[in-house]
Coordinates of C-alpha atoms and ligand atoms in Angstrom, one line a residue:
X1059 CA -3.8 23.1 5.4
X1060 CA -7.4 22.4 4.5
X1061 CA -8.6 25.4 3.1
X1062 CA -10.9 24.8 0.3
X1063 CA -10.8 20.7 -0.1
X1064 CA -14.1 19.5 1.1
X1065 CA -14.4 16.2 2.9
X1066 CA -17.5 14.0 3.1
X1067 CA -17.7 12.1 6.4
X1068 CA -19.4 9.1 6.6
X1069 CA -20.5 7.7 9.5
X1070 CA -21.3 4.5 10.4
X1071 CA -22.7 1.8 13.4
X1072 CA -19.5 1.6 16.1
X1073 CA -19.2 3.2 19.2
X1074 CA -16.4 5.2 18.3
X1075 CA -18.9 7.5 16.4
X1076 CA -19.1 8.9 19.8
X1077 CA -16.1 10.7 18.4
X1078 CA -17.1 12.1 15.2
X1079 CA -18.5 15.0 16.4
X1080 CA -14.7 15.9 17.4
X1081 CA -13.3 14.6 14.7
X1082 CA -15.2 17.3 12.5
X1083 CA -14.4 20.1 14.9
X1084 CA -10.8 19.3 14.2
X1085 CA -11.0 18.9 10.3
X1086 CA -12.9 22.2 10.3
X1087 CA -9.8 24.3 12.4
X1088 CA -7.7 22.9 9.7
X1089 CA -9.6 24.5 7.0
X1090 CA -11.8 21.8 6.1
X1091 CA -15.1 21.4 4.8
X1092 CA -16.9 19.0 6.5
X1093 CA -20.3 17.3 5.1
X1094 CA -21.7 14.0 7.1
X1095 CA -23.8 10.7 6.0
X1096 CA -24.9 9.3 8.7
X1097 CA -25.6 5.7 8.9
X1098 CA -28.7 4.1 10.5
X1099 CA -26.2 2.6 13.2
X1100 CA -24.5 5.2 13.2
X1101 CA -27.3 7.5 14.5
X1102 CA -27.7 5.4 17.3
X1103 CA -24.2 6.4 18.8
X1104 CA -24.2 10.4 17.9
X1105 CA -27.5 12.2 16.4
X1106 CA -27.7 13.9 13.3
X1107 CA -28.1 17.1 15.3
X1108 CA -24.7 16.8 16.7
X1109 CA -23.0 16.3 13.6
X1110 CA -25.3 18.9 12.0
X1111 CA -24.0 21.8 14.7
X1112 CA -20.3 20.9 13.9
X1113 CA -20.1 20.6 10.2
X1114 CA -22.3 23.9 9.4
X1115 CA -24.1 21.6 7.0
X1116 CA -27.2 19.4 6.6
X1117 CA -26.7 15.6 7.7
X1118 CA -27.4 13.4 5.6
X1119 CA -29.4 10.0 6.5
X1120 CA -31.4 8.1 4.2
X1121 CA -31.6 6.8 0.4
X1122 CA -35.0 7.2 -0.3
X1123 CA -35.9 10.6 1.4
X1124 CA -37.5 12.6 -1.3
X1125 CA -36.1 16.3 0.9
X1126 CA -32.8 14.5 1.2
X1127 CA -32.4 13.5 -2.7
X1128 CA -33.9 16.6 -4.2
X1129 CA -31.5 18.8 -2.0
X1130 CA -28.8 17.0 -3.2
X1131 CA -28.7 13.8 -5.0
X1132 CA -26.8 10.6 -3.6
X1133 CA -24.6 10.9 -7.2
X1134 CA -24.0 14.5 -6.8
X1135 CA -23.2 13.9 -2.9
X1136 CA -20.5 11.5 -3.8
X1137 CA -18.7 13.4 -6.3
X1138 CA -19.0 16.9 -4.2
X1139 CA -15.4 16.5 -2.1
X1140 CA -11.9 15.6 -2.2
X1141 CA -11.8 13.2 -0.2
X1142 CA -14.1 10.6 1.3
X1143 CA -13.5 9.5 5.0
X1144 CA -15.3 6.9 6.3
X1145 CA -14.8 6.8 10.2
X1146 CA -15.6 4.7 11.9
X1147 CA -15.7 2.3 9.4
X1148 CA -17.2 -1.0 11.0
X1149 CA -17.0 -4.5 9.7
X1150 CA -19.9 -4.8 8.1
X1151 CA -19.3 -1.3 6.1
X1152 CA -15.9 -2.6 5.2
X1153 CA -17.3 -5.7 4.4
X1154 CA -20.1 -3.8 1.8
X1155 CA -17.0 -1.7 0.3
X1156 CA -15.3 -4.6 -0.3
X1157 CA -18.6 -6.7 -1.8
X1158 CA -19.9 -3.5 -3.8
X1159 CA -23.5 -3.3 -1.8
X1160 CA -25.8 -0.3 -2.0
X1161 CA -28.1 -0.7 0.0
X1162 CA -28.7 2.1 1.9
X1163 CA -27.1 5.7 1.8
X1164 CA -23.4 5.6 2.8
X1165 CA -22.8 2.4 1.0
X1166 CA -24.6 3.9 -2.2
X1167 CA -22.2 7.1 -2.2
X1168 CA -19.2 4.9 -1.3
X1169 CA -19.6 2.6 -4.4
X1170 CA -20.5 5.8 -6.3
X1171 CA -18.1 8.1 -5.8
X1172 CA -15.4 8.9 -8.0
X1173 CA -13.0 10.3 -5.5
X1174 CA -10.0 8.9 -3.0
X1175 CA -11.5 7.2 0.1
X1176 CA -10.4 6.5 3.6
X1177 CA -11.3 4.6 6.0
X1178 CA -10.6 4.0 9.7
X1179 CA -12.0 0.9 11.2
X1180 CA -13.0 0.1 14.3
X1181 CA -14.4 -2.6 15.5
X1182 CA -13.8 -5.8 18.2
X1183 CA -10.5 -7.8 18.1
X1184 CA -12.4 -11.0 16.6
X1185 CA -14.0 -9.0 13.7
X1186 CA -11.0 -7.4 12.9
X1187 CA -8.8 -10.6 13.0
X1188 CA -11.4 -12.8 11.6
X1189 CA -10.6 -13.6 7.8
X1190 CA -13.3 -12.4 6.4
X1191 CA -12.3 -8.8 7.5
X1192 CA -8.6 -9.5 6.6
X1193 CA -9.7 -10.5 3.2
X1194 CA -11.7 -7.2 3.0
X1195 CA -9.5 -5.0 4.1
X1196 CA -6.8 -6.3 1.8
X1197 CA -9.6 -5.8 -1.0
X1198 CA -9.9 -2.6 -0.3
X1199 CA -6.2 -1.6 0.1
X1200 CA -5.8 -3.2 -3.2
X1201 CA -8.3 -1.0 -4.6
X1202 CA -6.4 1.5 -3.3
X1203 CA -8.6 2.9 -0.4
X1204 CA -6.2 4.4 2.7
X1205 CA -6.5 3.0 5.8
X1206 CA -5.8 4.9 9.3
X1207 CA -5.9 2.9 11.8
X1208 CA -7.1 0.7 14.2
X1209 CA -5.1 0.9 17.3
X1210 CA -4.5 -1.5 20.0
X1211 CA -5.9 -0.7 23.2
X1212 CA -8.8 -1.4 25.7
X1213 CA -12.4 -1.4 23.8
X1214 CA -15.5 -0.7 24.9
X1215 CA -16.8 -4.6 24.8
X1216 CA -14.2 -4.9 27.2
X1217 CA -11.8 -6.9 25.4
X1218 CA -8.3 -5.4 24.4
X1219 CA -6.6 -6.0 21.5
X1220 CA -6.2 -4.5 17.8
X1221 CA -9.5 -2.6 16.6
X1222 CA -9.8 0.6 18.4
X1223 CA -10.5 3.6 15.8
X1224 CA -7.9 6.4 15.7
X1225 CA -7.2 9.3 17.8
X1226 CA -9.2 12.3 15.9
X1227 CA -5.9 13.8 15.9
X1228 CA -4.2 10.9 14.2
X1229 CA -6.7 10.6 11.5
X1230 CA -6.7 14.6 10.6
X1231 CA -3.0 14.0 10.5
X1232 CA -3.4 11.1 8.2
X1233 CA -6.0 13.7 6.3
X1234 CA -3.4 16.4 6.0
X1235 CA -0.6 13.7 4.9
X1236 CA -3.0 12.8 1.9
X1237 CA -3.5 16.3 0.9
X1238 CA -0.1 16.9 0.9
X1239 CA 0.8 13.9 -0.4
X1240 CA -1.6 13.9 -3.6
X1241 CA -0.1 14.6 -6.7
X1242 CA 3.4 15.0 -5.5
X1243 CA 5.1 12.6 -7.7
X1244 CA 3.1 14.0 -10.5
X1245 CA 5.6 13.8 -13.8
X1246 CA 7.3 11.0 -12.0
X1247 CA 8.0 7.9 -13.7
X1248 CA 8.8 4.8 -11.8
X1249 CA 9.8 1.5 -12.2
X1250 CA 9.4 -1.7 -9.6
X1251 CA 10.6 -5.2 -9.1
X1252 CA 8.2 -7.0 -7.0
X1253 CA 7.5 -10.9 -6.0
X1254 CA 9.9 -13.8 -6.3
X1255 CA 11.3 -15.0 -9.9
X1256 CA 11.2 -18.5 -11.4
X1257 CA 13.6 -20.0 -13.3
X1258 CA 12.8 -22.8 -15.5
X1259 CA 14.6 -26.3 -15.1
X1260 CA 12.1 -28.0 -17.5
X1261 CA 8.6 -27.2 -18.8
X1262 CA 7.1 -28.5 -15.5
X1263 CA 9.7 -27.7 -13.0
X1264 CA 11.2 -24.9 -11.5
X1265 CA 13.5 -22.9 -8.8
X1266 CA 11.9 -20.3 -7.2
X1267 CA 11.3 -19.0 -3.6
X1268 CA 9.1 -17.5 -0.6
X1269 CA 8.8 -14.1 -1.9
X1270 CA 4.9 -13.0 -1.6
X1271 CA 5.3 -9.5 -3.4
X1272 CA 3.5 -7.7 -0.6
X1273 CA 6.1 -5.5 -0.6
X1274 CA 7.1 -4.9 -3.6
X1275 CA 3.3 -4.2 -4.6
X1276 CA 2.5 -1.9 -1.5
X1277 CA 5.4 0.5 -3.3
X1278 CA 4.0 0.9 -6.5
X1279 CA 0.5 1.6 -5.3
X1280 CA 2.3 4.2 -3.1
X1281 CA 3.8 5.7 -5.5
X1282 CA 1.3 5.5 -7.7
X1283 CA -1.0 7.4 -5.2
X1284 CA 1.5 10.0 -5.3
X1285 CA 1.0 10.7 -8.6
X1286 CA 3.8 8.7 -10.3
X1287 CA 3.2 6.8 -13.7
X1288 CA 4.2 3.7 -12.1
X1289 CA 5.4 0.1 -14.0
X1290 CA 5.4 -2.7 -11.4
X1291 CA 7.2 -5.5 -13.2
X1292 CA 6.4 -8.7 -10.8
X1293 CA 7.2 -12.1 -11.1
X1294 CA 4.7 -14.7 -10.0
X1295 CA 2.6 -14.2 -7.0
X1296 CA -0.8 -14.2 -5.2
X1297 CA -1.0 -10.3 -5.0
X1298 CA -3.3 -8.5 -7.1
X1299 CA -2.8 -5.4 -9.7
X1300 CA -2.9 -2.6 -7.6
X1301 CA -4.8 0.1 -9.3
X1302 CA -3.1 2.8 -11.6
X1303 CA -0.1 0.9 -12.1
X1304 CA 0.8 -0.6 -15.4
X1305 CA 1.8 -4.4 -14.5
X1306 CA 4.0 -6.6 -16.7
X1307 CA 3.9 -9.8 -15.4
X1308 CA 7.0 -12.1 -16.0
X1309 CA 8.0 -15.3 -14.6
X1310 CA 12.2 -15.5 -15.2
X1311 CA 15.2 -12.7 -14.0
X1312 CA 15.7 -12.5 -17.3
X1313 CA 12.3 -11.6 -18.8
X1314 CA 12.2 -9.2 -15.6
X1315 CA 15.6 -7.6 -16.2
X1316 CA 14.4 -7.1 -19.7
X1317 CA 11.4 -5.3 -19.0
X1318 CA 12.7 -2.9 -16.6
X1319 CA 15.3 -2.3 -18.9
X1320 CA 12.4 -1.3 -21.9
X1321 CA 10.9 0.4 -19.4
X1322 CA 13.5 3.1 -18.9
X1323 CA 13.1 6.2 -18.8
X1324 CA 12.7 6.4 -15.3
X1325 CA 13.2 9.0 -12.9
X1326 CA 12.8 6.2 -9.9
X1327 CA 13.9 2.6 -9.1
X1328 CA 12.9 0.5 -6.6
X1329 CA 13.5 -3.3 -7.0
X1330 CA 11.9 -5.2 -4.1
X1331 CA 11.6 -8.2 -6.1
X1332 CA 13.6 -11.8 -4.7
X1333 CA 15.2 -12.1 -8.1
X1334 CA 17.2 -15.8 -8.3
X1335 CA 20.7 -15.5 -8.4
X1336 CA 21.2 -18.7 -10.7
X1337 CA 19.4 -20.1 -13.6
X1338 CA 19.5 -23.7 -14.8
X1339 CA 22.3 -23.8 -17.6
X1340 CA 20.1 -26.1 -20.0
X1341 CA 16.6 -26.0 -19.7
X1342 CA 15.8 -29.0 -20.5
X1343 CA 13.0 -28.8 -23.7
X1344 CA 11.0 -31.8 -22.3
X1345 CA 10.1 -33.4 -19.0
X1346 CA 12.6 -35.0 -17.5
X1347 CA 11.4 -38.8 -16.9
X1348 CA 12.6 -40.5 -14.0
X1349 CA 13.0 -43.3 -16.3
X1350 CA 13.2 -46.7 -14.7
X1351 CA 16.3 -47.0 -12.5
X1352 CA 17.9 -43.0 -13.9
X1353 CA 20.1 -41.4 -11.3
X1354 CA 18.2 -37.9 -10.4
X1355 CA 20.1 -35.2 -12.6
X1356 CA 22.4 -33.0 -11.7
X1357 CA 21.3 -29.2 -12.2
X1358 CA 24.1 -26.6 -13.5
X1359 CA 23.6 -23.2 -12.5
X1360 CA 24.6 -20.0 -14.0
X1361 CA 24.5 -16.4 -12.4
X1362 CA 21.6 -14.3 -14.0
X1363 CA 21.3 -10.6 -14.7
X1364 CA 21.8 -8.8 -11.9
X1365 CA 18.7 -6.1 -12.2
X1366 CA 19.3 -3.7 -9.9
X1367 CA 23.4 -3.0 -10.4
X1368 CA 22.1 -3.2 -14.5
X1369 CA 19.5 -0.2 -13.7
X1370 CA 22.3 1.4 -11.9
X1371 CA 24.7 1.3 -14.6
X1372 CA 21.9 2.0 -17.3
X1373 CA 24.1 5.1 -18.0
X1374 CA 22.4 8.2 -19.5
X1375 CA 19.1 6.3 -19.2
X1376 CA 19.8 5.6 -15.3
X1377 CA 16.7 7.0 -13.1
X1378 CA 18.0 9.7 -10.6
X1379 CA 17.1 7.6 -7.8
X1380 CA 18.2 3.8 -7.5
X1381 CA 16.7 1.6 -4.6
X1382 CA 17.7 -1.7 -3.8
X1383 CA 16.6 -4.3 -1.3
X1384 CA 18.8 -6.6 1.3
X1385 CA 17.7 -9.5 2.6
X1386 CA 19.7 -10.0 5.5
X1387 CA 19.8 -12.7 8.2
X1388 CA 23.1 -11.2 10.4
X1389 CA 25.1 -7.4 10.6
X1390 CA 22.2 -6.4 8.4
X1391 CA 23.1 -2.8 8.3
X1392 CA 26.9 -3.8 7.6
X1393 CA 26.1 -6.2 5.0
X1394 CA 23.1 -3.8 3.3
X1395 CA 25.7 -0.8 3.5
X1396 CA 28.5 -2.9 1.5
X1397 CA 25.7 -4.4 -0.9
X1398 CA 24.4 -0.6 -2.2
X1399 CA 28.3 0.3 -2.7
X1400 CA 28.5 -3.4 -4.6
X1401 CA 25.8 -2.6 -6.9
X1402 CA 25.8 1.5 -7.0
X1403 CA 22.2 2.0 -5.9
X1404 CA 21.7 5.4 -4.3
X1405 CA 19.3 3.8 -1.3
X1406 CA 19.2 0.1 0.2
X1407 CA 16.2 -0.7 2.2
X1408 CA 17.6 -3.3 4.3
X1409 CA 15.7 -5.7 6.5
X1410 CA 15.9 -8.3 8.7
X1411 CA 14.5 -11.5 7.4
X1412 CA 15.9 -14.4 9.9
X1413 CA 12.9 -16.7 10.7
X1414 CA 12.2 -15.4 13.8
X1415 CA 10.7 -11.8 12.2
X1416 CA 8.1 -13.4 9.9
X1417 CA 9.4 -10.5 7.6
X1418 CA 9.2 -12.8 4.9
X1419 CA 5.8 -13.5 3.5
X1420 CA 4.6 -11.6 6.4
X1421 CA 2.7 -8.5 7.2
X1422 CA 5.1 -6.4 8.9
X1423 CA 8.5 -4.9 8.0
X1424 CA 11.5 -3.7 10.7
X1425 CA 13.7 -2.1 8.3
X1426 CA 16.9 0.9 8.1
X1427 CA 17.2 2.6 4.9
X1428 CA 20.8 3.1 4.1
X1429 CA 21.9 5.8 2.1
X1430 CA 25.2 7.4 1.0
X1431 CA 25.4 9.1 4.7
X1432 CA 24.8 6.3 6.7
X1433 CA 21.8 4.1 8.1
X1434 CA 18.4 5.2 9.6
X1435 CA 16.4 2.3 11.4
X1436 CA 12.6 2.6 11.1
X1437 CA 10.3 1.0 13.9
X1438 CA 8.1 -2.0 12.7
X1439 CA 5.8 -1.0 10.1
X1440 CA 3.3 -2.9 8.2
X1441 CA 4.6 -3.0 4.4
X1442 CA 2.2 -0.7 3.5
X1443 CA 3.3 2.0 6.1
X1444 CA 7.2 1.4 5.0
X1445 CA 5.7 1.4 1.2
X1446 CA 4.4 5.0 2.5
X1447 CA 7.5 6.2 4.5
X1448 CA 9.7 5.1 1.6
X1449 CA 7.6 7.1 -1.0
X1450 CA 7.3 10.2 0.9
X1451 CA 11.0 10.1 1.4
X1452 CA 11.5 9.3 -2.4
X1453 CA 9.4 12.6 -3.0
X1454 CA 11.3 14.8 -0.5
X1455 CA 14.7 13.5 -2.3
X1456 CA 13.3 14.4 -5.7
X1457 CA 12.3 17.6 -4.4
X1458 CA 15.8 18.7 -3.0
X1459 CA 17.1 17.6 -6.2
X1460 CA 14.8 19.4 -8.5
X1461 CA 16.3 23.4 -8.3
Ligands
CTP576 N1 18.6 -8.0 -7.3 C1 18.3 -7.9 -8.6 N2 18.7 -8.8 -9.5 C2 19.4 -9.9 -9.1 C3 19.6 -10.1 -7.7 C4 19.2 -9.1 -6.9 O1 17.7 -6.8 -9.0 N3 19.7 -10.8 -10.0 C5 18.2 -7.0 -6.4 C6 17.0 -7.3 -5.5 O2 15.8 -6.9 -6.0 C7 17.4 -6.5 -4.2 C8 18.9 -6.6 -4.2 O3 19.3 -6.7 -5.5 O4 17.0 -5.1 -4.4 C9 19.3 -7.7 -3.3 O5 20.6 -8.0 -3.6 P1 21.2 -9.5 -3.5 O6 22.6 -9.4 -4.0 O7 20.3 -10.5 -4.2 O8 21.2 -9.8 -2.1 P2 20.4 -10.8 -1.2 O9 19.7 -11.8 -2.0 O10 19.7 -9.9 -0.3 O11 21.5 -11.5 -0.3 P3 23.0 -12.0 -0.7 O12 23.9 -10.9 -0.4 O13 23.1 -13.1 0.3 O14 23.0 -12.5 -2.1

């Protein structure tokens, strides 16, 4: 699987570096090339010997180290592999990435490097729940660094919870999945819906809902990742750009509808996006005043565009694969099975958004993707592992139907 791609293995200040030294025995069986940076926390957890016996190749430690720089400078280091895997990857390495710090080796090459990095944390509960590592690991998703990992599980502080680094096995896995995965949409133009829309009732005021876009977004940096040249048309939310995606921001389902519509050709739809069902009928020019004793007003709505049955029905412009969303609070798969014959999408990604899942504006996702033959259930994923299983899938469909 790995001959020939060269990874670059950094190493930083957690007890799981205990580990690496397995971890690069196991890349190297695969084919792998394997060259190590050792941080100085790191080095007190495995030694640079260790490492140095099972990658074949010097270790290297520190910045300013005249051998070290003139054997192979920090740039050159950081552009010499395919991939960069940072494991483990502690808080306060994540928490560098995310701020851009150089100040010693690793962080130097990892805010140099030109190439797709990967991290897998590890760290205590706390540190991995505290916001400031939430907000830095969704910086660096954003960015769009791959994460494997943590697990749940006993650690060595003797807490349990979330933060444990990643079988060996689990992270070569994740390796090989990015290797294979790279590129594989290549040629592949798609088009996604994402976030909630808002329709207008005056120039002040309007109807909108919950949707956060996480979803939505986490599909277009997937398949952008995969090589696809990816338009995510999003209506307002908090999210932002993911990198290598074009993003047209609107705010209305019509100005969204519009845009995906000019964005066609496509060879892939997938609207995630809440779209509204109604608009107001007459958007009112000015604020509405309360006036002094006026009765409120009474809003008439009027259906809006429906996006994803227009992009299935876009006739000789319709992309060969059409994937719709279903919201659904009861008989989801029922309801998300008659709802892709309804609007003659190809795929519904049907979940479960009653209350009591958090789905919505949450971080996880229980969904069953529902195709022509029937319903698959997937276990609960974050969004950006369903974002991941539903590309992946997207490229094997392409793939059967390419001869
Ligand atoms: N959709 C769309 N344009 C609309 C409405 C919905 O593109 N005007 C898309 C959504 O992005 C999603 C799917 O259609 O992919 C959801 O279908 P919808 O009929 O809105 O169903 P729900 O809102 O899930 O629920 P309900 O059946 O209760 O309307």
């Amino acid at each position: 699987m790995g001959e020939g791609k060269r990874i670059l293995l950094v190493v930083s200040g957690g007890i799981a570096a205990y580990k690496c030294p397995d971890l690069v025995r196991r890349l190297r069986e695969r084919g792998y090339g394997v060259r190590c940076v050792l941080t100085q926390g790191g080095a007190q957890f495995v030694t640079p010997l260790a490492l140095g016996a099972v990658s074949g190749d010097t270790v290297y430690q520190d910045l300013f180290s005249l051998t070290d720089e003139s054997e192979m400078g920090h740039i050159r280091l950081s552009r010499e592999a395919d991939l960069v895997l940072v494991a483990p990857a502690t808080a306060n390495i994540i928490a560098a990435m995310a701020a851009g710090l150089a100040g010693d080796l690793a962080t130097t090459v990892l805010l140099a490097t030109d190439k797709p990095v990967m991290i897998a944390p590890a760290m205590n509960v706390r540190m991995w729940e505290h916001p400031a590592t939430r907000a830095n690991v969704t910086t660096l998703r954003n960015r769009g660094i791959g994460l494997v990992g943590p697990e749940a599980g006993d650690m060595a502080c003797g807490e349990t919870g979330m933060g444990r680094m990643s079988d060996p096995n689990d992270i070569v896995a994740a390796v090989d999945g990015f290797f294979r995965n790279a590129g594989r949409l290549a040629g592949r133009k798609a088009v996604i819906t994402s976030g909630p829309t808002f329709e207008a009732i005056d120039p002040v005021r309007f109807i909108g809902n919950h949707s956060s876009g996480k979803q939505g977004h986490a599909i277009a940096a997937a398949l952008a990742h995969m090589g696809a040249q990816t338009t995510l048309v999003t209506g307002p939310t908090a999210q932002p750009d993911p990198s290598g995606v074009s993003v047209i921001h609107v705010r209305s389902a019509r100005e969204m509808h519009d845009a995906c519509l000019e964005a066609l050709p496509a060879d892939i739809a997938v609207c995630a996006a809440a779209v509204a069902d109604w608009r107001v009928a007459d958007e009112a020019a000015q604020k509405i005043k309360k006036g002094a004793n006026a009765a409120p007003p009474s809003l008439t709505l009027i259906p809006n565009p429906d996006i994803l049955a227009a992009l299935a029905a876009a006739g000789n412009k319709r992309p060969r694969l059409v994937v719709g969303f279903a919201a659904e609070t009861e008989n989801v798969v029922e309801n998300a099975t008659a709802k892709r014959a309804r609007k003659g999408c190809d795929w519904i990604v049907a979940n479960d958004v009653s209350p009591s899942t958090g789905t919505f504006g949450g971080d996880a996702n229980a969904v069953h993707l529902i195709d022509g033959e029937g319903a698959e259930s997937w276990p609960l994923l974050s969004k950006e592992a369903v974002a991941e299983r539903l590309a992946t899938r997207i490229a094997e469909r392409l793939e059967e139907a390419t001869p």
